[in-house]
Short mmCIF file of C-alpha atoms in Angstrom, two decimals:
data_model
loop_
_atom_site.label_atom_id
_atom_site.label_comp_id
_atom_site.label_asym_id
_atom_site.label_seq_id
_atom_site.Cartn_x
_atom_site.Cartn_y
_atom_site.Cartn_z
CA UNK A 1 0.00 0.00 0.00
CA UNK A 2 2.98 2.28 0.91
CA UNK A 3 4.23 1.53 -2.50
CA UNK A 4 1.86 2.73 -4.58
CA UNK A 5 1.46 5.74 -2.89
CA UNK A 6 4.97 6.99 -2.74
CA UNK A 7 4.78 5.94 -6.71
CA UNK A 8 1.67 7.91 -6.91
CA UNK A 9 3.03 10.99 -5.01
CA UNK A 10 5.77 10.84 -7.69
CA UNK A 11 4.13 10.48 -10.80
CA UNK A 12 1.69 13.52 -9.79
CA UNK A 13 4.69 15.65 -8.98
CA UNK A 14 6.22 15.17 -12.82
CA UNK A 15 4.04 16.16 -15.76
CA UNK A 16 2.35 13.09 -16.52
CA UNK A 17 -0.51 11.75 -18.37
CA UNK A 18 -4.02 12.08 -16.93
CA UNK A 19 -5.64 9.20 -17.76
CA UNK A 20 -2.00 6.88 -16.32
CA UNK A 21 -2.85 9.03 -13.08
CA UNK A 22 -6.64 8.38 -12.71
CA UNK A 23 -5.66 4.35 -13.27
CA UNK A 24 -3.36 5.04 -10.90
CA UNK A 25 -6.14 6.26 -8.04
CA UNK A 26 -7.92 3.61 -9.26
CA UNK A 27 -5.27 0.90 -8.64
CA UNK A 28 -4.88 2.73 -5.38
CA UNK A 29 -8.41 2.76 -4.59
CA UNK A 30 -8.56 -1.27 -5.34
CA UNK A 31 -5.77 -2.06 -3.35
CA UNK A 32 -7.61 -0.30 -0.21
CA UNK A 33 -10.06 -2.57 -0.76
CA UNK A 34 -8.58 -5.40 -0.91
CA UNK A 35 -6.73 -4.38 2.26
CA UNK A 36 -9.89 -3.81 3.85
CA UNK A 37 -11.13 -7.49 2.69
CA UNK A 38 -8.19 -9.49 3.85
CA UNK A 39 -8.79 -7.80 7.57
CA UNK A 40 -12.10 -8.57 7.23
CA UNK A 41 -11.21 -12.22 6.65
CA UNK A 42 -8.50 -12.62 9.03
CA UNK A 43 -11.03 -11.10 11.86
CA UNK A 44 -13.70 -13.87 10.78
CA UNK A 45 -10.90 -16.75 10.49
CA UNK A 46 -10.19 -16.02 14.24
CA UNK A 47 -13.77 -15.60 15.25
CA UNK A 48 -13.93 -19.38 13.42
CA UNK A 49 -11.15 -20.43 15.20
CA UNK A 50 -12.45 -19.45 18.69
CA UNK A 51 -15.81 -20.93 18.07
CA UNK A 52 -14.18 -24.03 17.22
CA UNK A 53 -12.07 -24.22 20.23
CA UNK A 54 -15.33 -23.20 22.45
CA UNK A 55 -17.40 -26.53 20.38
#
C-alpha cells in the first residue's frame, strides 16, 4: 500500500498523463479494498477459530 502511494506521489509531482494518473487512483483505490477485505477475513478466520475451540 505504501508503495503505490509513494509511486503515486511521484508520478503527480512530474508532468504526466491524466488518464495513467486516474488508473493510478484507481489501482490505489482497489488495493484499499482489498486491504480492507483481507482484515475482514482474518477477523472472521479467528472468530472461526475461537468458536471451534469453544465446540
Amino acid at each position: 500500500m505504501n508503495i503505490i502511494k509513494q509511486i503515486g506521489k511521484i508520478l503527480s509531482e512530474r508532468d504526466t498523463n491524466p488518464k495513467f494518473i486516474n488508473s493510478l487512483k484507481k489501482v490505489r483505490e482497489a488495493d484499499q479494498i482489498a486491504e480492507s477485505i483481507s482484515k475482514r477475513l482474518i477477523e472472521l478466520e479467528k472468530r472461526a477459530r475461537q468458536q471451534a475451540v469453544n465446540l
